[in-house]
Coordinates of C-alpha atoms in Angstrom, one line a residue:
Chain A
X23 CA 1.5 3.0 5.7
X24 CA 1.9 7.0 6.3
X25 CA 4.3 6.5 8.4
X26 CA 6.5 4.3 6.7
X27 CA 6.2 6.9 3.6
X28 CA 7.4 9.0 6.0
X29 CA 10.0 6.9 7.6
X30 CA 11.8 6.2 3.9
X31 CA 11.7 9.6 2.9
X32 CA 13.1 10.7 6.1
X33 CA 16.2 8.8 5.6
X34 CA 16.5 10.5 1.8
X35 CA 14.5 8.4 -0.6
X36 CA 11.6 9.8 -2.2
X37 CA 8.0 8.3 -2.0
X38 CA 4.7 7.9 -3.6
X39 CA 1.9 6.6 -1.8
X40 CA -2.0 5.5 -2.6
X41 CA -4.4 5.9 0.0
X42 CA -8.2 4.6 0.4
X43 CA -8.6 6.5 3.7
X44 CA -8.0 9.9 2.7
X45 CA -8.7 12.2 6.3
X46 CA -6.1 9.4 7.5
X47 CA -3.7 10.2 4.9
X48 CA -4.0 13.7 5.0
X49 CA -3.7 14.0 9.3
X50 CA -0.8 11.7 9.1
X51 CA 1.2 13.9 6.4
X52 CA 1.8 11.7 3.6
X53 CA 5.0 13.3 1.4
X54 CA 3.1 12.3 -2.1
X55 CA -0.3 10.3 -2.3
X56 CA -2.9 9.6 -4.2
X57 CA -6.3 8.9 -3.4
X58 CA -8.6 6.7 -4.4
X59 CA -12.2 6.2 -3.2
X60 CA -12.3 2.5 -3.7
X61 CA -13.0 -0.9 -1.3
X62 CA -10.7 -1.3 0.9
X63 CA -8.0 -4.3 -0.3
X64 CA -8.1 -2.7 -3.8
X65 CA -5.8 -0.2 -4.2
X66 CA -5.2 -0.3 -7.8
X67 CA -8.7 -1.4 -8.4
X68 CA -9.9 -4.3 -10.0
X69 CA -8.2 -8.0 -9.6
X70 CA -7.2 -8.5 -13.8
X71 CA -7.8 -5.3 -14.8
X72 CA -4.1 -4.5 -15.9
X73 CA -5.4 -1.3 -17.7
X74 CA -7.1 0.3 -14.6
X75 CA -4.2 -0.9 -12.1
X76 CA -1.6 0.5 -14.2
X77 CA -3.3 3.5 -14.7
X78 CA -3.3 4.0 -10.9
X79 CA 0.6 3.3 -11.1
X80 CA 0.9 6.1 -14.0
X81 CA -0.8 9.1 -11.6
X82 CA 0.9 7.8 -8.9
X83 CA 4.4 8.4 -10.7
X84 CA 3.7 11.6 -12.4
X85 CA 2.9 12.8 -9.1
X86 CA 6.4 11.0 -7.8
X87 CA 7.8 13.4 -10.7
X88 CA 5.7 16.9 -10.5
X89 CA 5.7 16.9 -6.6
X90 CA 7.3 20.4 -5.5
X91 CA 6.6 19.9 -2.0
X92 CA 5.5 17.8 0.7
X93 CA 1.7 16.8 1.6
X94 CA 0.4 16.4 -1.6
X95 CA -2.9 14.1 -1.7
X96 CA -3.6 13.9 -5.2
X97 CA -7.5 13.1 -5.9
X98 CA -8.0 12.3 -9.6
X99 CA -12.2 11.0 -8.7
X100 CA -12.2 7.5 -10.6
X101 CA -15.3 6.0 -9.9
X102 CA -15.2 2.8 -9.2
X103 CA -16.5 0.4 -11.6
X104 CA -17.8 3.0 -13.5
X105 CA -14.7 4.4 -15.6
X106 CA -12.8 3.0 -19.2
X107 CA -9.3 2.1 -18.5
X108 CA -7.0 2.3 -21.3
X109 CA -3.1 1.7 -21.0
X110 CA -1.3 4.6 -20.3
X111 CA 1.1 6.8 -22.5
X112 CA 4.0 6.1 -20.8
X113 CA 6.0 8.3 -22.8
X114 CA 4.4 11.0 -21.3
X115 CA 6.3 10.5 -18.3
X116 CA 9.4 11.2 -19.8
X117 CA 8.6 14.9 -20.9
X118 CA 8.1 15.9 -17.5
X119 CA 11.2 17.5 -16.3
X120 CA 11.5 16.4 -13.5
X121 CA 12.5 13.0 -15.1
X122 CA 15.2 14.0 -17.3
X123 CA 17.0 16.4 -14.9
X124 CA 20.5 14.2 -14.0
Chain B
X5 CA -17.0 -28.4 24.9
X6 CA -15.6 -29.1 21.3
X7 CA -19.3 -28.3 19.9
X8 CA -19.3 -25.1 21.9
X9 CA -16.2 -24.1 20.8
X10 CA -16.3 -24.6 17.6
X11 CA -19.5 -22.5 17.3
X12 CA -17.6 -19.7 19.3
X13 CA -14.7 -19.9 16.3
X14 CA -17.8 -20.0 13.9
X15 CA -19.5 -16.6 15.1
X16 CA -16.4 -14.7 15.3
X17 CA -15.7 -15.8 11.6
X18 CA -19.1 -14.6 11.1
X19 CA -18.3 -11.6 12.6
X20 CA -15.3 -10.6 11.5
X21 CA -16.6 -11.4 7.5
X22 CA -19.6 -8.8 8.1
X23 CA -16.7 -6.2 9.7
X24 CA -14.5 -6.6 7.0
X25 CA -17.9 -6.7 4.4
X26 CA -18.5 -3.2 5.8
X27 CA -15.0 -1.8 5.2
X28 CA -15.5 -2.8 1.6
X29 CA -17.6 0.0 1.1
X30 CA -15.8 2.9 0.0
X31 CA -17.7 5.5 2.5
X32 CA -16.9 3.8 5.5
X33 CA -13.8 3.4 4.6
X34 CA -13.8 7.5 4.5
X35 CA -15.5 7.2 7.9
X36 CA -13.6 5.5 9.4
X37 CA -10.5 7.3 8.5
X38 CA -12.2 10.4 9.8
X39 CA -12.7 8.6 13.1
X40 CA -9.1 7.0 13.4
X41 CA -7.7 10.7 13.0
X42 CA -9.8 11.7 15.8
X43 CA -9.1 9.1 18.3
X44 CA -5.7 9.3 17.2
X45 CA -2.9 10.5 19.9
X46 CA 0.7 9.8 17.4
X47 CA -0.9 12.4 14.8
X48 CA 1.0 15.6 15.4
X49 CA -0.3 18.3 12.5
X50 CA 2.5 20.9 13.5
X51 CA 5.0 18.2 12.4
X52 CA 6.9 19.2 9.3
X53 CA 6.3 16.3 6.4
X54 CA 9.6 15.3 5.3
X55 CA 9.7 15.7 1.6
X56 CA 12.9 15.0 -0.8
X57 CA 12.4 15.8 -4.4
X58 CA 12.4 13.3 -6.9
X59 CA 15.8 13.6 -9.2
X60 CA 15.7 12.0 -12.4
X61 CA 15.5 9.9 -14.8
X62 CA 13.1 8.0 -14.1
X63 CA 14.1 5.5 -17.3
X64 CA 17.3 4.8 -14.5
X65 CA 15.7 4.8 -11.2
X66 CA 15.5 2.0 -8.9
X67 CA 12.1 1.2 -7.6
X68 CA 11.2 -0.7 -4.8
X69 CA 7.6 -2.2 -3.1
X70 CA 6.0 -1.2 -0.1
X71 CA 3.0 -2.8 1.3
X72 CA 1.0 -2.9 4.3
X73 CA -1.3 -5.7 2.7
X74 CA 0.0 -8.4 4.9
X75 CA 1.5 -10.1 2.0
X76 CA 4.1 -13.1 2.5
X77 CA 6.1 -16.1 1.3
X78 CA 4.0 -19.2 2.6
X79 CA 6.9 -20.5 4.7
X80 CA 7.4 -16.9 6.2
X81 CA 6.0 -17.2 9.7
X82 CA 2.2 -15.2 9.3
X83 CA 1.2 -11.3 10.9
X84 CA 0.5 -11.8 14.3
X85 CA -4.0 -12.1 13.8
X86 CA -4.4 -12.8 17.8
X87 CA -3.2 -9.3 19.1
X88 CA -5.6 -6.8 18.5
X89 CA -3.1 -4.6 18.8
X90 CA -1.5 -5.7 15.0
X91 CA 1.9 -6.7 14.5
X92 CA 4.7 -3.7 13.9
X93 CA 7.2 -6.6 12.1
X94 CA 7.8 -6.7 8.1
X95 CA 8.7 -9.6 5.8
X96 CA 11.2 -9.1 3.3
X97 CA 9.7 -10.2 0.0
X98 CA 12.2 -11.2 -3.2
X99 CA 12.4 -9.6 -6.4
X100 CA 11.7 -12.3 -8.0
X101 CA 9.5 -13.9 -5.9
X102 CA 6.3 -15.5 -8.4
X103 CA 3.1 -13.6 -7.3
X104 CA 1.1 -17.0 -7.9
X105 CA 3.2 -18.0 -4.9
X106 CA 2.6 -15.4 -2.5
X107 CA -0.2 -15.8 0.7
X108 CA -1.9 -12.6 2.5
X109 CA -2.6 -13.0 6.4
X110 CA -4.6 -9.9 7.6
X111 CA -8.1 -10.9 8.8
X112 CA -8.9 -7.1 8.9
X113 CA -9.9 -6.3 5.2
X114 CA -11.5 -8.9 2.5
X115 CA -8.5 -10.2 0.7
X116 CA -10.2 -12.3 -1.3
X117 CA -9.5 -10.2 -4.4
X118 CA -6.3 -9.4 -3.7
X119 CA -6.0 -13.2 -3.4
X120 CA -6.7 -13.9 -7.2
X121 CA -5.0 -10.9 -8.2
X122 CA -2.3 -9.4 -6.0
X123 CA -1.0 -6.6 -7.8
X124 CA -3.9 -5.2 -6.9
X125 CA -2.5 -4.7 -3.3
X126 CA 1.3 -5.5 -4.4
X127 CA 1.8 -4.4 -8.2
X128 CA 5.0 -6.0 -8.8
X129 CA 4.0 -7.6 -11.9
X130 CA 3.4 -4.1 -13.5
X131 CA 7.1 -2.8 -12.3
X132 CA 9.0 -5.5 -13.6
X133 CA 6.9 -4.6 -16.6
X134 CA 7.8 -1.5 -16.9
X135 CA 11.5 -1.8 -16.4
X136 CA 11.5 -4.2 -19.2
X137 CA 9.6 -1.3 -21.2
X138 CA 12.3 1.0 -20.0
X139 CA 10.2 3.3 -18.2
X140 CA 11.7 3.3 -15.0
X141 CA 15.5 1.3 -14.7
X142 CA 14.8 -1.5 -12.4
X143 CA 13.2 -3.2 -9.5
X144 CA 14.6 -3.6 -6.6
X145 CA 15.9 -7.1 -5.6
X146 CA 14.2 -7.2 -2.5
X147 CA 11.1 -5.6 -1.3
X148 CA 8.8 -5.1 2.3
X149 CA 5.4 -6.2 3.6
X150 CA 3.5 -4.9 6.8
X151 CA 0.5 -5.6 7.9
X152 CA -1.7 -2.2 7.8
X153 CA -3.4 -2.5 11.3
X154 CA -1.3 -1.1 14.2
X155 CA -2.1 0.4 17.3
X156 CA -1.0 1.3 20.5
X157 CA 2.7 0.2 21.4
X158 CA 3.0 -1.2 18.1
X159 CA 2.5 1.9 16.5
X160 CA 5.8 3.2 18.7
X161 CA 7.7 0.2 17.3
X162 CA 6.7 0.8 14.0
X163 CA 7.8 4.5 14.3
X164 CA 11.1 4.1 16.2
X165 CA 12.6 0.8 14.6
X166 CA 10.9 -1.3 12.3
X167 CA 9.5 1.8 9.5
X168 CA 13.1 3.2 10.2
X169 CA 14.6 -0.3 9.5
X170 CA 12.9 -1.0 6.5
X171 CA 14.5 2.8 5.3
X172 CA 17.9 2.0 6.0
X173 CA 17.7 -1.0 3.8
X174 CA 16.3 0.9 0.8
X175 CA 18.9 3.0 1.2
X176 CA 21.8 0.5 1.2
X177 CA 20.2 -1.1 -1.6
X178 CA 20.4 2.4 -3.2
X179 CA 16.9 2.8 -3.8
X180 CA 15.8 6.2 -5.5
X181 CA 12.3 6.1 -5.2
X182 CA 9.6 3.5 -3.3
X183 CA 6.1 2.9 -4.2
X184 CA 3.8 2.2 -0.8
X185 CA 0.4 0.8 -1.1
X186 CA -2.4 -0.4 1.9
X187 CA -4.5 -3.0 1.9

C-alpha cells in the first residue's frame, strides 16, 4: 500500500495513508500516514462503529491538511476496544489553513 | 484419493485460519512488519519520499479510494490466492458501486469483519457522506482495489506499471487527494 501512496503522489496528487504495520510504513516512506495499532483487516476499527471509523477518517485528513513535509507517521495511541468514539467536528477541518488556501 | 484430498484442502484451511488468527493480534502484526523491513530488498531508506502539499479547499476537493483489502465486484475475476507470490493487478471499483454488493478475496488476513462491514477496510460509505455534508467536494466516480500481499516479481510489477497505472488514472480523473487503506 506504501508504494502505491507513493506511486500517486509521485505523479502529483497528494495522499493520506493508515497503516497497521507501522516499522513497514515507516521503512517504506509513506508521504502521510497514520497509524493504528489494531487487528489486521480493521483499519478504521470496528465493523458498525461509524463514530470510531470516521474518527480514523477525521485524523487521517487533518493530517492530509497540516502535513509540511513528507514521511509523516502520525500515531494518535487509540486503544483498541478500549476508547469512546464520538462523531467528529468536522468543522474543525475547515479552520485549518491549509484548507482554505485556493 | 477424493478422501485424502479433501482432508489435505481441510488442514491447509485449518492452517491458513490459525495464520491469519495470529495476524489478528495487533503485536504481531508490529512483528511482523519489523521482520518484512528486514528481509526486505525494494526498501531503499536514502530514497527521497515524494511529498506534494495538499492545496485547498478541502469543501471542493475530489477524493478518491485506495485499497489493498482485496475488495471486488462479484463478477470481477478474484486476486490470484494460488501464487504465493500475490497478485500485482487492481480492480477498478465504481462510485456508486452498493457496499452490500461488494466480495473480498485475500486468504491472507481474517476478513470476516470486513465482510459485514466493509468500510472498515474500504470507507466509501463515510466519503459519500461527507461530500453530501460538504466537507470535502466529491468522490471520485471510480475508485482501485489491490490485494495487500506482494512479493518478489510482483512487487516489480506493482512498482513499474500497475501502482503507476492506477496514478495516471487519478490524475485524468483530476483527482486532488486519495485516501489508501490496507487490509
Amino acid at each position: 500500500m506504501g508504494l502505491i501512496a507513493r506511486a500517486i503522489e509521485a505523479i502529483g496528487i497528494p495522499t493520506v495513508a493508515l497503516s497497521i504495520a507501522r516499522d513497514l510504513t515507516a521503512a517504506v516512506g509513506v508521504p502521510r500516514a497514520v497509524f493504528l495499532r489494531w487487528p489486521m483487516g480493521h483499519p478504521l476499527g470496528e465493523p458498525h462503529r461509524p463514530a470510531q471509523q470516521r474518527t480514523v477518517i477525521f485524523l487521517a485528513l487533518r493530517l492530509l491538511l497540516e502535513a509540511d513535509g513528507p514521511g509523516i507517521l502520525l500515531e494518535p495511541g487509540l486503544r483498541w476496544r478500549r476508547e469512546t468514539y464520538q462523531e467528529p467536528d468536522w468543522g474543525l477541518l475547515a479552520q485549518i489553513p491549509g484548507s482554505r488556501s485556493p | 484419493m477424493h478422501l485424502l484430498s479433501r482432508g489435505r484442502a481441510r488442514a491447509r484451511e485449518l492452517w491458513e485460519r490459525a495464520v491469519t488468527g495470529l495476524y489478528s493480534m495487533p503485536w504481531v502484526m508490529q512483528l511482523w512488519a519489523r521482520w518484512a523491513v528486514q528481509r526486505s530488498q525494494r526498501l531503499d531508506a536514502s530514497a527521497a519520499i515524494p511529498f506534494v502539499p495538499f492545496s485547498g479547499p478541502l469543501a471542493q476537493a475530489r477524493a478518491a479510494l485506495v485499497t489493498t483489502a482485496g475488495i471486488h465486484l462479484p463478477h470481477q475475476p478474484p486476486f490470484d490466492m494460488d501464487d504465493p507470490e500475490g497478485d500485482a493487478s487492481y480492480r477498478e471499483i465504481p462510485g456508486d458501486v452498493d457496499l452490500r454488493t461488494v466480495v473480498i478475496t485475500h486468504k491472507y488476513y481474517d476478513h470476516r469483519d470486513a465482510d459485514a462491514d466493509p468500510n472498515i477496510v474500504f470507507p466509501l460509505d463515510h466519503f459519500r457522506d461527507l461530500a453530501r455534508q460538504g466537507v470535502i467536494g466529491a468522490v471520485n466516480h471510480r475508485h482501485f482495489s489491490f490485494m495487500g500481499h506482494i512479493e518478489g516479481p510482483h512487487l516489480e510489477r506493482l512498482i513499474q506499471e500497475t501502482g503507476p497505472e492506477v496514478a495516471a488514472k487519478l490524475r485524468a480523473d483530476r483527482v486532488d487527494f486519495a485516501f489508501l487503506t490496507p487490509a
